Amino acid sequence: MPTIAYALGVEAPNPGAGSGRVLEEIFTNGPQTSPNRPRQMLQFNQQIKEYLQLTAQLRLLSLSDPRADNVLMVEQNAVASNILASENFEPFLGIEQIDRWHEAGSIEDLLERNEAALAYLRQQLARFKSNPFSTD
């Protein structure tokens, strides 16, 4: 929470002991405060929500179509496996990857990177829905 408050340029809600610390190392040039920050954080939250929905749909789909599991593995390991290198694709960076946000460079680049990952997941989900495969 202190890191997110720092990124928004506001005081942490609980500055007491045990509340954590600001992970300054994730920022490329210190705090990135701007008038657009609340809008960008709203967009980021919406991206996280959609990412969770898309990955949940793919996980459920994988019960009848094992190819859906492959899509999830590719998205989560795209950089390590270089599977999608030709598409300049990188995995979604959500709150669980806060220590990797600096890889994006800026909040604008983080949002753009996440949008590319979401577009990939949307495309793959649509492909499965139009070409179902069942092991039943």
GROMACS .gro file of N, CA, C and O in nm:
model
  544
    1MET      N    1   0.080  -0.119   0.000
    1MET     CA    2   0.000   0.000   0.000
    1MET      C    3   0.086   0.127   0.000
    1MET      O    4   0.053   0.221  -0.072
    2PRO      N    5   0.195   0.132   0.078
    2PRO     CA    6   0.278   0.253   0.073
    2PRO      C    7   0.331   0.284  -0.067
    2PRO      O    8   0.340   0.400  -0.105
    3THR      N    9   0.364   0.181  -0.144
    3THR     CA   10   0.416   0.202  -0.279
    3THR      C   11   0.310   0.263  -0.369
    3THR      O   12   0.338   0.355  -0.446
    4ILE      N   13   0.189   0.211  -0.361
    4ILE     CA   14   0.081   0.263  -0.445
    4ILE      C   15   0.049   0.407  -0.405
    4ILE      O   16   0.030   0.494  -0.491
    5ALA      N   17   0.044   0.435  -0.276
    5ALA     CA   18   0.019   0.572  -0.230
    5ALA      C   19   0.130   0.665  -0.280
    5ALA      O   20   0.103   0.777  -0.326
    6TYR      N   21   0.253   0.619  -0.275
    6TYR     CA   22   0.367   0.697  -0.322
    6TYR      C   23   0.353   0.728  -0.472
    6TYR      O   24   0.375   0.840  -0.515
    7ALA      N   25   0.312   0.628  -0.549
    7ALA     CA   26   0.295   0.646  -0.693
    7ALA      C   27   0.185   0.747  -0.724
    7ALA      O   28   0.193   0.821  -0.822
    8LEU      N   29   0.082   0.751  -0.637
    8LEU     CA   30  -0.028   0.845  -0.656
    8LEU      C   31   0.004   0.984  -0.601
    8LEU      O   32  -0.071   1.078  -0.623
    9GLY      N   33   0.114   0.993  -0.524
    9GLY     CA   34   0.151   1.121  -0.466
    9GLY      C   35   0.067   1.159  -0.346
    9GLY      O   36   0.048   1.277  -0.318
   10VAL      N   37   0.015   1.058  -0.276
   10VAL     CA   38  -0.066   1.084  -0.156
   10VAL      C   39   0.000   1.016  -0.036
   10VAL      O   40   0.087   0.930  -0.051
   11GLU      N   41  -0.045   1.055   0.082
   11GLU     CA   42   0.009   0.996   0.204
   11GLU      C   43  -0.047   0.854   0.221
   11GLU      O   44  -0.163   0.828   0.193
   12ALA      N   45   0.039   0.763   0.268
   12ALA     CA   46  -0.005   0.625   0.292
   12ALA      C   47  -0.115   0.624   0.398
   12ALA      O   48  -0.110   0.703   0.494
   13PRO      N   49  -0.216   0.536   0.382
   13PRO     CA   50  -0.327   0.536   0.477
   13PRO      C   51  -0.287   0.494   0.618
   13PRO      O   52  -0.350   0.535   0.715
   14ASN      N   53  -0.182   0.414   0.631
   14ASN     CA   54  -0.139   0.369   0.763
   14ASN      C   55   0.013   0.380   0.770
   14ASN      O   56   0.085   0.288   0.732
   15PRO      N   57   0.065   0.494   0.818
   15PRO     CA   58   0.209   0.512   0.821
   15PRO      C   59   0.277   0.444   0.940
   15PRO      O   60   0.397   0.454   0.955
   16GLY      N   61   0.202   0.372   1.021
   16GLY     CA   62   0.257   0.311   1.141
   16GLY      C   63   0.348   0.192   1.112
   16GLY      O   64   0.363   0.146   0.998
   17ALA      N   65   0.408   0.141   1.218
   17ALA     CA   66   0.496   0.025   1.207
   17ALA      C   67   0.419  -0.094   1.150
   17ALA      O   68   0.302  -0.114   1.179
   18GLY      N   69   0.484  -0.170   1.067
   18GLY     CA   70   0.423  -0.288   1.007
   18GLY      C   71   0.340  -0.260   0.884
   18GLY      O   72   0.279  -0.350   0.829
   19SER      N   73   0.337  -0.134   0.840
   19SER     CA   74   0.256  -0.101   0.723
   19SER      C   75   0.330  -0.123   0.592
   19SER      O   76   0.274  -0.108   0.486
   20GLY      N   77   0.456  -0.160   0.599
   20GLY     CA   78   0.535  -0.182   0.478
   20GLY      C   79   0.620  -0.060   0.446
   20GLY      O   80   0.631   0.033   0.524
   21ARG      N   81   0.679  -0.065   0.328
   21ARG     CA   82   0.766   0.045   0.286
   21ARG      C   83   0.742   0.074   0.139
   21ARG      O   84   0.684  -0.007   0.066
   22VAL      N   85   0.787   0.188   0.095
   22VAL     CA   86   0.780   0.225  -0.046
   22VAL      C   87   0.889   0.149  -0.120
   22VAL      O   88   1.007   0.157  -0.083
   23LEU      N   89   0.852   0.078  -0.223
   23LEU     CA   90   0.949   0.006  -0.305
   23LEU      C   91   1.001   0.101  -0.413
   23LEU      O   92   0.965   0.093  -0.529
   24GLU      N   93   1.086   0.192  -0.371
   24GLU     CA   94   1.136   0.296  -0.462
   24GLU      C   95   1.210   0.238  -0.582
   24GLU      O   96   1.215   0.300  -0.688
   25GLU      N   97   1.265   0.119  -0.567
   25GLU     CA   98   1.342   0.060  -0.675
   25GLU      C   99   1.257   0.024  -0.797
   25GLU      O  100   1.311   0.000  -0.905
   26ILE      N  101   1.125   0.021  -0.784
   26ILE     CA  102   1.042  -0.010  -0.900
   26ILE      C  103   1.020   0.111  -0.990
   26ILE      O  104   0.974   0.098  -1.101
   27PHE      N  105   1.053   0.229  -0.940
   27PHE     CA  106   1.035   0.350  -1.018
   27PHE      C  107   1.164   0.384  -1.091
   27PHE      O  108   1.271   0.380  -1.034
   28THR      N  109   1.154   0.419  -1.218
   28THR     CA  110   1.273   0.450  -1.295
   28THR      C  111   1.330   0.586  -1.259
   28THR      O  112   1.450   0.605  -1.256
   29ASN      N  113   1.246   0.683  -1.232
   29ASN     CA  114   1.292   0.819  -1.201
   29ASN      C  115   1.218   0.877  -1.082
   29ASN      O  116   1.175   0.990  -1.084
   30GLY      N  117   1.202   0.801  -0.978
   30GLY     CA  118   1.130   0.850  -0.860
   30GLY      C  119   0.980   0.843  -0.882
   30GLY      O  120   0.933   0.783  -0.976
   31PRO      N  121   0.904   0.909  -0.794
   31PRO     CA  122   0.758   0.902  -0.805
   31PRO      C  123   0.710   0.967  -0.934
   31PRO      O  124   0.767   1.065  -0.980
   32GLN      N  125   0.609   0.910  -0.991
   32GLN     CA  126   0.556   0.957  -1.118
   32GLN      C  127   0.421   1.025  -1.097
   32GLN      O  128   0.319   0.975  -1.142
   33THR      N  129   0.419   1.134  -1.027
   33THR     CA  130   0.292   1.201  -1.001
   33THR      C  131   0.255   1.289  -1.119
   33THR      O  132   0.340   1.354  -1.179
   34SER      N  133   0.129   1.289  -1.153
   34SER     CA  134   0.079   1.374  -1.260
   34SER      C  135  -0.072   1.388  -1.242
   34SER      O  136  -0.134   1.308  -1.173
   35PRO      N  137  -0.133   1.486  -1.307
   35PRO     CA  138  -0.278   1.502  -1.296
   35PRO      C  139  -0.354   1.382  -1.353
   35PRO      O  140  -0.468   1.359  -1.319
   36ASN      N  141  -0.290   1.305  -1.441
   36ASN     CA  142  -0.356   1.190  -1.503
   36ASN      C  143  -0.350   1.064  -1.417
   36ASN      O  144  -0.411   0.964  -1.451
   37ARG      N  145  -0.276   1.067  -1.308
   37ARG     CA  146  -0.252   0.947  -1.229
   37ARG      C  147  -0.382   0.878  -1.184
   37ARG      O  148  -0.393   0.757  -1.199
   38PRO      N  149  -0.482   0.949  -1.128
   38PRO     CA  150  -0.603   0.877  -1.087
   38PRO      C  151  -0.672   0.806  -1.204
   38PRO      O  152  -0.718   0.693  -1.191
   39ARG      N  153  -0.675   0.870  -1.321
   39ARG     CA  154  -0.735   0.807  -1.440
   39ARG      C  155  -0.655   0.684  -1.481
   39ARG      O  156  -0.712   0.582  -1.517
   40GLN      N  157  -0.524   0.695  -1.474
   40GLN     CA  158  -0.439   0.582  -1.510
   40GLN      C  159  -0.454   0.467  -1.411
   40GLN      O  160  -0.456   0.350  -1.451
   41MET      N  161  -0.468   0.498  -1.285
   41MET     CA  162  -0.487   0.392  -1.185
   41MET      C  163  -0.623   0.326  -1.205
   41MET      O  164  -0.636   0.205  -1.189
   42LEU      N  165  -0.724   0.402  -1.243
   42LEU     CA  166  -0.855   0.344  -1.274
   42LEU      C  167  -0.843   0.251  -1.394
   42LEU      O  168  -0.896   0.139  -1.393
   43GLN      N  169  -0.772   0.294  -1.497
   43GLN     CA  170  -0.751   0.210  -1.615
   43GLN      C  171  -0.676   0.083  -1.576
   43GLN      O  172  -0.710  -0.026  -1.621
   44PHE      N  173  -0.575   0.096  -1.491
   44PHE     CA  174  -0.498  -0.020  -1.445
   44PHE      C  175  -0.588  -0.118  -1.371
   44PHE      O  176  -0.584  -0.239  -1.394
   45ASN      N  177  -0.673  -0.066  -1.282
   45ASN     CA  178  -0.766  -0.152  -1.209
   45ASN      C  179  -0.862  -0.223  -1.304
   45ASN      O  180  -0.894  -0.341  -1.284
   46GLN      N  181  -0.908  -0.153  -1.407
   46GLN     CA  182  -0.996  -0.215  -1.506
   46GLN      C  183  -0.923  -0.325  -1.583
   46GLN      O  184  -0.980  -0.429  -1.615
   47GLN      N  185  -0.795  -0.300  -1.613
   47GLN     CA  186  -0.715  -0.402  -1.682
   47GLN      C  187  -0.700  -0.526  -1.595
   47GLN      O  188  -0.710  -0.638  -1.645
   48ILE      N  189  -0.675  -0.506  -1.467
   48ILE     CA  190  -0.660  -0.620  -1.376
   48ILE      C  191  -0.790  -0.700  -1.373
   48ILE      O  192  -0.788  -0.824  -1.382
   49LYS      N  193  -0.903  -0.632  -1.365
   49LYS     CA  194  -1.033  -0.700  -1.362
   49LYS      C  195  -1.053  -0.781  -1.489
   49LYS      O  196  -1.092  -0.899  -1.484
   50GLU      N  197  -1.026  -0.721  -1.605
   50GLU     CA  198  -1.044  -0.794  -1.730
   50GLU      C  199  -0.946  -0.911  -1.741
   50GLU      O  200  -0.983  -1.019  -1.788
   51TYR      N  201  -0.823  -0.891  -1.697
   51TYR     CA  202  -0.724  -0.999  -1.700
   51TYR      C  203  -0.773  -1.118  -1.618
   51TYR      O  204  -0.766  -1.233  -1.662
   52LEU      N  205  -0.824  -1.091  -1.499
   52LEU     CA  206  -0.874  -1.199  -1.414
   52LEU      C  207  -0.993  -1.269  -1.478
   52LEU      O  208  -1.005  -1.393  -1.472
   53GLN      N  209  -1.080  -1.194  -1.543
   53GLN     CA  210  -1.196  -1.254  -1.610
   53GLN      C  211  -1.152  -1.340  -1.728
   53GLN      O  212  -1.201  -1.453  -1.745
   54LEU      N  213  -1.062  -1.288  -1.811
   54LEU     CA  214  -1.016  -1.364  -1.928
   54LEU      C  215  -0.942  -1.491  -1.888
   54LEU      O  216  -0.965  -1.598  -1.945
   55THR      N  217  -0.853  -1.479  -1.790
   55THR     CA  218  -0.778  -1.599  -1.749
   55THR      C  219  -0.870  -1.700  -1.682
   55THR      O  220  -0.851  -1.821  -1.698
   56ALA      N  221  -0.972  -1.653  -1.610
   56ALA     CA  222  -1.068  -1.746  -1.550
   56ALA      C  223  -1.147  -1.819  -1.658
   56ALA      O  224  -1.167  -1.942  -1.649
   57GLN      N  225  -1.188  -1.747  -1.761
   57GLN     CA  226  -1.260  -1.811  -1.871
   57GLN      C  227  -1.172  -1.916  -1.941
   57GLN      O  228  -1.219  -2.025  -1.974
   58LEU      N  229  -1.046  -1.882  -1.960
   58LEU     CA  230  -0.955  -1.977  -2.024
   58LEU      C  231  -0.930  -2.100  -1.935
   58LEU      O  232  -0.922  -2.212  -1.984
   59ARG      N  233  -0.919  -2.078  -1.805
   59ARG     CA  234  -0.901  -2.191  -1.714
   59ARG      C  235  -1.021  -2.285  -1.718
   59ARG      O  236  -1.007  -2.407  -1.719
   60LEU      N  237  -1.141  -2.227  -1.718
   60LEU     CA  238  -1.262  -2.309  -1.726
   60LEU      C  239  -1.269  -2.381  -1.860
   60LEU      O  240  -1.306  -2.499  -1.866
   61LEU      N  241  -1.233  -2.312  -1.965
   61LEU     CA  242  -1.234  -2.372  -2.098
   61LEU      C  243  -1.133  -2.487  -2.108
   61LEU      O  244  -1.156  -2.585  -2.179
   62SER      N  245  -1.024  -2.477  -2.034
   62SER     CA  246  -0.920  -2.581  -2.040
   62SER      C  247  -0.970  -2.715  -1.987
   62SER      O  248  -0.909  -2.819  -2.016
   63LEU      N  249  -1.081  -2.717  -1.914
   63LEU     CA  250  -1.138  -2.843  -1.867
   63LEU      C  251  -1.184  -2.929  -1.983
   63LEU      O  252  -1.178  -3.052  -1.977
   64SER      N  253  -1.231  -2.865  -2.090
   64SER     CA  254  -1.276  -2.939  -2.208
   64SER      C  255  -1.184  -2.922  -2.328
   64SER      O  256  -1.193  -2.997  -2.424
   65ASP      N  257  -1.096  -2.825  -2.322
   65ASP     CA  258  -1.006  -2.798  -2.434
   65ASP      C  259  -0.867  -2.767  -2.381
   65ASP      O  260  -0.840  -2.656  -2.338
   66PRO      N  261  -0.778  -2.865  -2.382
   66PRO     CA  262  -0.645  -2.847  -2.325
   66PRO      C  263  -0.561  -2.738  -2.392
   66PRO      O  264  -0.465  -2.690  -2.335
   67ARG      N  265  -0.600  -2.696  -2.511
   67ARG     CA  266  -0.527  -2.589  -2.579
   67ARG      C  267  -0.534  -2.458  -2.501
   67ARG      O  268  -0.444  -2.375  -2.508
   68ALA      N  269  -0.641  -2.439  -2.424
   68ALA     CA  270  -0.657  -2.316  -2.347
   68ALA      C  271  -0.548  -2.303  -2.241
   68ALA      O  272  -0.501  -2.193  -2.212
   69ASP      N  273  -0.506  -2.415  -2.184
   69ASP     CA  274  -0.396  -2.413  -2.088
   69ASP      C  275  -0.268  -2.362  -2.154
   69ASP      O  276  -0.190  -2.290  -2.093
   70ASN      N  277  -0.247  -2.401  -2.278
   70ASN     CA  278  -0.128  -2.356  -2.351
   70ASN      C  279  -0.128  -2.204  -2.368
   70ASN      O  280  -0.024  -2.140  -2.358
   71VAL      N  281  -0.245  -2.147  -2.395
   71VAL     CA  282  -0.255  -2.001  -2.410
   71VAL      C  283  -0.212  -1.932  -2.282
   71VAL      O  284  -0.135  -1.836  -2.284
   72LEU      N  285  -0.260  -1.982  -2.169
   72LEU     CA  286  -0.224  -1.923  -2.040
   72LEU      C  287  -0.074  -1.935  -2.014
   72LEU      O  288  -0.011  -1.840  -1.967
   73MET      N  289  -0.017  -2.049  -2.045
   73MET     CA  290   0.127  -2.068  -2.022
   73MET      C  291   0.208  -1.977  -2.113
   73MET      O  292   0.308  -1.919  -2.070
   74VAL      N  293   0.166  -1.962  -2.238
   74VAL     CA  294   0.238  -1.874  -2.330
   74VAL      C  295   0.233  -1.730  -2.281
   74VAL      O  296   0.334  -1.661  -2.277
   75GLU      N  297   0.115  -1.684  -2.239
   75GLU     CA  298   0.103  -1.546  -2.193
   75GLU      C  299   0.188  -1.521  -2.070
   75GLU      O  300   0.257  -1.422  -2.060
   76GLN      N  301   0.187  -1.612  -1.976
   76GLN     CA  302   0.260  -1.592  -1.852
   76GLN      C  303   0.411  -1.608  -1.867
   76GLN      O  304   0.487  -1.558  -1.786
   77ASN      N  305   0.454  -1.677  -1.971
   77ASN     CA  306   0.598  -1.703  -1.989
   77ASN      C  307   0.649  -1.654  -2.123
   77ASN      O  308   0.750  -1.702  -2.172
   78ALA      N  309   0.582  -1.557  -2.182
   78ALA     CA  310   0.616  -1.511  -2.317
   78ALA      C  311   0.761  -1.466  -2.329
   78ALA      O  312   0.829  -1.501  -2.424
   79VAL      N  313   0.809  -1.390  -2.235
   79VAL     CA  314   0.946  -1.338  -2.245
   79VAL      C  315   1.047  -1.450  -2.227
   79VAL      O  316   1.141  -1.464  -2.304
   80ALA      N  317   1.026  -1.533  -2.127
   80ALA     CA  318   1.120  -1.641  -2.099
   80ALA      C  319   1.128  -1.741  -2.214
   80ALA      O  320   1.235  -1.791  -2.246
   81SER      N  321   1.017  -1.766  -2.278
   81SER     CA  322   1.017  -1.867  -2.384
   81SER      C  323   1.039  -1.809  -2.523
   81SER      O  324   1.060  -1.883  -2.618
   82ASN      N  325   1.033  -1.676  -2.536
   82ASN     CA  326   1.047  -1.609  -2.666
   82ASN      C  327   0.945  -1.658  -2.768
   82ASN      O  328   0.965  -1.643  -2.887
   83ILE      N  329   0.835  -1.716  -2.721
   83ILE     CA  330   0.734  -1.769  -2.812
   83ILE      C  331   0.671  -1.657  -2.895
   83ILE      O  332   0.646  -1.671  -3.013
   84LEU      N  333   0.647  -1.544  -2.832
   84LEU     CA  334   0.578  -1.436  -2.901
   84LEU      C  335   0.671  -1.318  -2.930
   84LEU      O  336   0.626  -1.206  -2.949
   85ALA      N  337   0.799  -1.343  -2.935
   85ALA     CA  338   0.896  -1.234  -2.955
   85ALA      C  339   0.869  -1.158  -3.084
   85ALA      O  340   0.888  -1.037  -3.089
   86SER      N  341   0.826  -1.228  -3.188
   86SER     CA  342   0.801  -1.161  -3.314
   86SER      C  343   0.685  -1.062  -3.304
   86SER      O  344   0.674  -0.970  -3.384
   87GLU      N  345   0.598  -1.079  -3.206
   87GLU     CA  346   0.486  -0.989  -3.187
   87GLU      C  347   0.516  -0.881  -3.084
   87GLU      O  348   0.428  -0.804  -3.048
   88ASN      N  349   0.640  -0.876  -3.036
   88ASN     CA  350   0.680  -0.779  -2.933
   88ASN      C  351   0.584  -0.786  -2.814
   88ASN      O  352   0.532  -0.686  -2.769
   89PHE      N  353   0.560  -0.904  -2.769
   89PHE     CA  354   0.461  -0.934  -2.666
   89PHE      C  355   0.529  -0.962  -2.534
   89PHE      O  356   0.630  -1.030  -2.529
   90GLU      N  357   0.473  -0.909  -2.427
   90GLU     CA  358   0.524  -0.935  -2.293
   90GLU      C  359   0.407  -0.967  -2.202
   90GLU      O  360   0.296  -0.920  -2.226
   91PRO      N  361   0.429  -1.046  -2.096
   91PRO     CA  362   0.319  -1.084  -2.009
   91PRO      C  363   0.257  -0.965  -1.935
   91PRO      O  364   0.321  -0.862  -1.916
   92PHE      N  365   0.134  -0.983  -1.895
   92PHE     CA  366   0.059  -0.885  -1.818
   92PHE      C  367   0.130  -0.861  -1.685
   92PHE      O  368   0.175  -0.954  -1.619
   93LEU      N  369   0.139  -0.735  -1.645
   93LEU     CA  370   0.196  -0.699  -1.516
   93LEU      C  371   0.086  -0.647  -1.425
   93LEU      O  372   0.043  -0.533  -1.440
   94GLY      N  373   0.043  -0.730  -1.333
   94GLY     CA  374  -0.060  -0.691  -1.238
   94GLY      C  375   0.003  -0.658  -1.103
   94GLY      O  376   0.124  -0.641  -1.091
   95ILE      N  377  -0.080  -0.652  -1.003
   95ILE     CA  378  -0.032  -0.615  -0.869
   95ILE      C  379   0.064  -0.721  -0.814
   95ILE      O  380   0.154  -0.690  -0.737
   96GLU      N  381   0.047  -0.847  -0.856
   96GLU     CA  382   0.135  -0.952  -0.807
   96GLU      C  383   0.279  -0.936  -0.858
   96GLU      O  384   0.372  -0.991  -0.803
   97GLN      N  385   0.295  -0.860  -0.964
   97GLN     CA  386   0.427  -0.837  -1.023
   97GLN      C  387   0.476  -0.695  -0.997
   97GLN      O  388   0.552  -0.639  -1.075
   98ILE      N  389   0.436  -0.636  -0.886
   98ILE     CA  390   0.473  -0.497  -0.857
   98ILE      C  391   0.624  -0.476  -0.861
   98ILE      O  392   0.672  -0.372  -0.902
   99ASP      N  393   0.699  -0.580  -0.826
   99ASP     CA  394   0.845  -0.569  -0.828
   99ASP      C  395   0.901  -0.566  -0.970
   99ASP      O  396   1.019  -0.539  -0.989
  100ARG      N  397   0.816  -0.591  -1.070
  100ARG     CA  398   0.862  -0.590  -1.210
  100ARG      C  399   0.806  -0.471  -1.288
  100ARG      O  400   0.834  -0.458  -1.407
  101TRP      N  401   0.729  -0.384  -1.223
  101TRP     CA  402   0.669  -0.271  -1.295
  101TRP      C  403   0.775  -0.185  -1.361
  101TRP      O  404   0.751  -0.128  -1.467
  102HIS      N  405   0.892  -0.175  -1.301
  102HIS     CA  406   0.998  -0.090  -1.358
  102HIS      C  407   1.036  -0.135  -1.498
  102HIS      O  408   1.085  -0.056  -1.578
  103GLU      N  409   1.013  -0.262  -1.531
  103GLU     CA  410   1.045  -0.314  -1.664
  103GLU      C  411   0.968  -0.240  -1.772
  103GLU      O  412   1.015  -0.229  -1.885
  104ALA      N  413   0.850  -0.192  -1.738
  104ALA     CA  414   0.768  -0.119  -1.837
  104ALA      C  415   0.824   0.020  -1.865
  104ALA      O  416   0.806   0.072  -1.973
  105GLY      N  417   0.891   0.079  -1.767
  105GLY     CA  418   0.950   0.211  -1.787
  105GLY      C  419   0.867   0.324  -1.730
  105GLY      O  420   0.918   0.410  -1.661
  106SER      N  421   0.738   0.326  -1.760
  106SER     CA  422   0.649   0.430  -1.709
  106SER      C  423   0.510   0.370  -1.693
  106SER      O  424   0.482   0.262  -1.746
  107ILE      N  425   0.423   0.441  -1.625
  107ILE     CA  426   0.287   0.391  -1.606
  107ILE      C  427   0.216   0.383  -1.741
  107ILE      O  428   0.139   0.291  -1.767
  108GLU      N  429   0.246   0.478  -1.830
  108GLU     CA  430   0.185   0.476  -1.964
  108GLU      C  431   0.229   0.350  -2.039
  108GLU      O  432   0.147   0.285  -2.104
  109ASP      N  433   0.358   0.317  -2.030
  109ASP     CA  434   0.408   0.197  -2.096
  109ASP      C  435   0.353   0.070  -2.032
  109ASP      O  436   0.328  -0.030  -2.101
  110LEU      N  437   0.334   0.072  -1.901
  110LEU     CA  438   0.275  -0.042  -1.830
  110LEU      C  439   0.133  -0.067  -1.880
  110LEU      O  440   0.096  -0.180  -1.910
  111LEU      N  441   0.056   0.040  -1.893
  111LEU     CA  442  -0.082   0.027  -1.942
  111LEU      C  443  -0.083  -0.025  -2.086
  111LEU      O  444  -0.166  -0.109  -2.122
  112GLU      N  445   0.009   0.023  -2.167
  112GLU     CA  446   0.017  -0.022  -2.306
  112GLU      C  447   0.057  -0.169  -2.314
  112GLU      O  448   0.001  -0.247  -2.391
  113ARG      N  449   0.155  -0.207  -2.233
  113ARG     CA  450   0.200  -0.346  -2.229
  113ARG      C  451   0.085  -0.437  -2.186
  113ARG      O  452   0.062  -0.541  -2.247
  114ASN      N  453   0.013  -0.396  -2.082
  114ASN     CA  454  -0.098  -0.478  -2.034
  114ASN      C  455  -0.209  -0.487  -2.139
  114ASN      O  456  -0.271  -0.592  -2.154
  115GLU      N  457  -0.232  -0.378  -2.210
  115GLU     CA  458  -0.335  -0.381  -2.314
  115GLU      C  459  -0.299  -0.481  -2.424
  115GLU      O  460  -0.386  -0.551  -2.476
  116ALA      N  461  -0.171  -0.490  -2.459
  116ALA     CA  462  -0.128  -0.587  -2.559
  116ALA      C  463  -0.151  -0.730  -2.510
  116ALA      O  464  -0.196  -0.817  -2.586
  117ALA      N  465  -0.124  -0.755  -2.383
  117ALA     CA  466  -0.148  -0.889  -2.326
  117ALA      C  467  -0.298  -0.920  -2.325
  117ALA      O  468  -0.338  -1.032  -2.358
  118LEU      N  469  -0.379  -0.821  -2.290
  118LEU     CA  470  -0.524  -0.842  -2.290
  118LEU      C  471  -0.576  -0.868  -2.432
  118LEU      O  472  -0.662  -0.955  -2.452
  119ALA      N  473  -0.523  -0.796  -2.530
  119ALA     CA  474  -0.565  -0.817  -2.669
  119ALA      C  475  -0.532  -0.959  -2.713
  119ALA      O  476  -0.613  -1.024  -2.780
  120TYR      N  477  -0.415  -1.008  -2.674
  120TYR     CA  478  -0.376  -1.146  -2.706
  120TYR      C  479  -0.474  -1.244  -2.643
  120TYR      O  480  -0.523  -1.336  -2.710
  121LEU      N  481  -0.507  -1.225  -2.516
  121LEU     CA  482  -0.599  -1.317  -2.447
  121LEU      C  483  -0.739  -1.310  -2.508
  121LEU      O  484  -0.804  -1.414  -2.527
  122ARG      N  485  -0.786  -1.191  -2.541
  122ARG     CA  486  -0.917  -1.175  -2.606
  122ARG      C  487  -0.920  -1.250  -2.739
  122ARG      O  488  -1.016  -1.320  -2.771
  123GLN      N  489  -0.814  -1.232  -2.816
  123GLN     CA  490  -0.805  -1.295  -2.948
  123GLN      C  491  -0.806  -1.447  -2.934
  123GLN      O  492  -0.876  -1.516  -3.008
  124GLN      N  493  -0.730  -1.499  -2.840
  124GLN     CA  494  -0.723  -1.643  -2.822
  124GLN      C  495  -0.857  -1.699  -2.773
  124GLN      O  496  -0.902  -1.805  -2.819
  125LEU      N  497  -0.922  -1.629  -2.682
  125LEU     CA  498  -1.051  -1.674  -2.631
  125LEU      C  499  -1.155  -1.675  -2.743
  125LEU      O  500  -1.232  -1.771  -2.756
  126ALA      N  501  -1.155  -1.573  -2.826
  126ALA     CA  502  -1.247  -1.568  -2.940
  126ALA      C  503  -1.220  -1.683  -3.036
  126ALA      O  504  -1.313  -1.743  -3.090
  127ARG      N  505  -1.093  -1.716  -3.055
  127ARG     CA  506  -1.056  -1.826  -3.144
  127ARG      C  507  -1.113  -1.958  -3.092
  127ARG      O  508  -1.166  -2.039  -3.167
  128PHE      N  509  -1.103  -1.980  -2.960
  128PHE     CA  510  -1.156  -2.103  -2.902
  128PHE      C  511  -1.306  -2.110  -2.913
  128PHE      O  512  -1.363  -2.216  -2.937
  129LYS      N  513  -1.372  -1.996  -2.895
  129LYS     CA  514  -1.517  -1.994  -2.901
  129LYS      C  515  -1.566  -2.020  -3.044
  129LYS      O  516  -1.672  -2.078  -3.064
  130SER      N  517  -1.489  -1.975  -3.144
  130SER     CA  518  -1.530  -1.995  -3.283
  130SER      C  519  -1.487  -2.132  -3.337
  130SER      O  520  -1.540  -2.178  -3.438
  131ASN      N  521  -1.391  -2.196  -3.269
  131ASN     CA  522  -1.340  -2.327  -3.314
  131ASN      C  523  -1.326  -2.418  -3.194
  131ASN      O  524  -1.215  -2.450  -3.152
  132PRO      N  525  -1.439  -2.461  -3.136
  132PRO     CA  526  -1.431  -2.543  -3.015
  132PRO      C  527  -1.368  -2.680  -3.039
  132PRO      O  528  -1.380  -2.736  -3.147
  133PHE      N  529  -1.304  -2.726  -2.938
  133PHE     CA  530  -1.240  -2.858  -2.939
  133PHE      C  531  -1.278  -2.925  -2.808
  133PHE      O  532  -1.266  -2.866  -2.703
  134SER      N  533  -1.324  -3.046  -2.814
  134SER     CA  534  -1.365  -3.113  -2.692
  134SER      C  535  -1.301  -3.251  -2.685
  134SER      O  536  -1.289  -3.320  -2.786
  135THR      N  537  -1.262  -3.288  -2.564
  135THR     CA  538  -1.205  -3.420  -2.544
  135THR      C  539  -1.311  -3.519  -2.499
  135THR      O  540  -1.281  -3.633  -2.473
  136ASP      N  541  -1.438  -3.471  -2.488
  136ASP     CA  542  -1.547  -3.558  -2.445
  136ASP      C  543  -1.587  -3.656  -2.554
  136ASP      O  544  -1.581  -3.634  -2.668
   0.00000   0.00000   0.00000
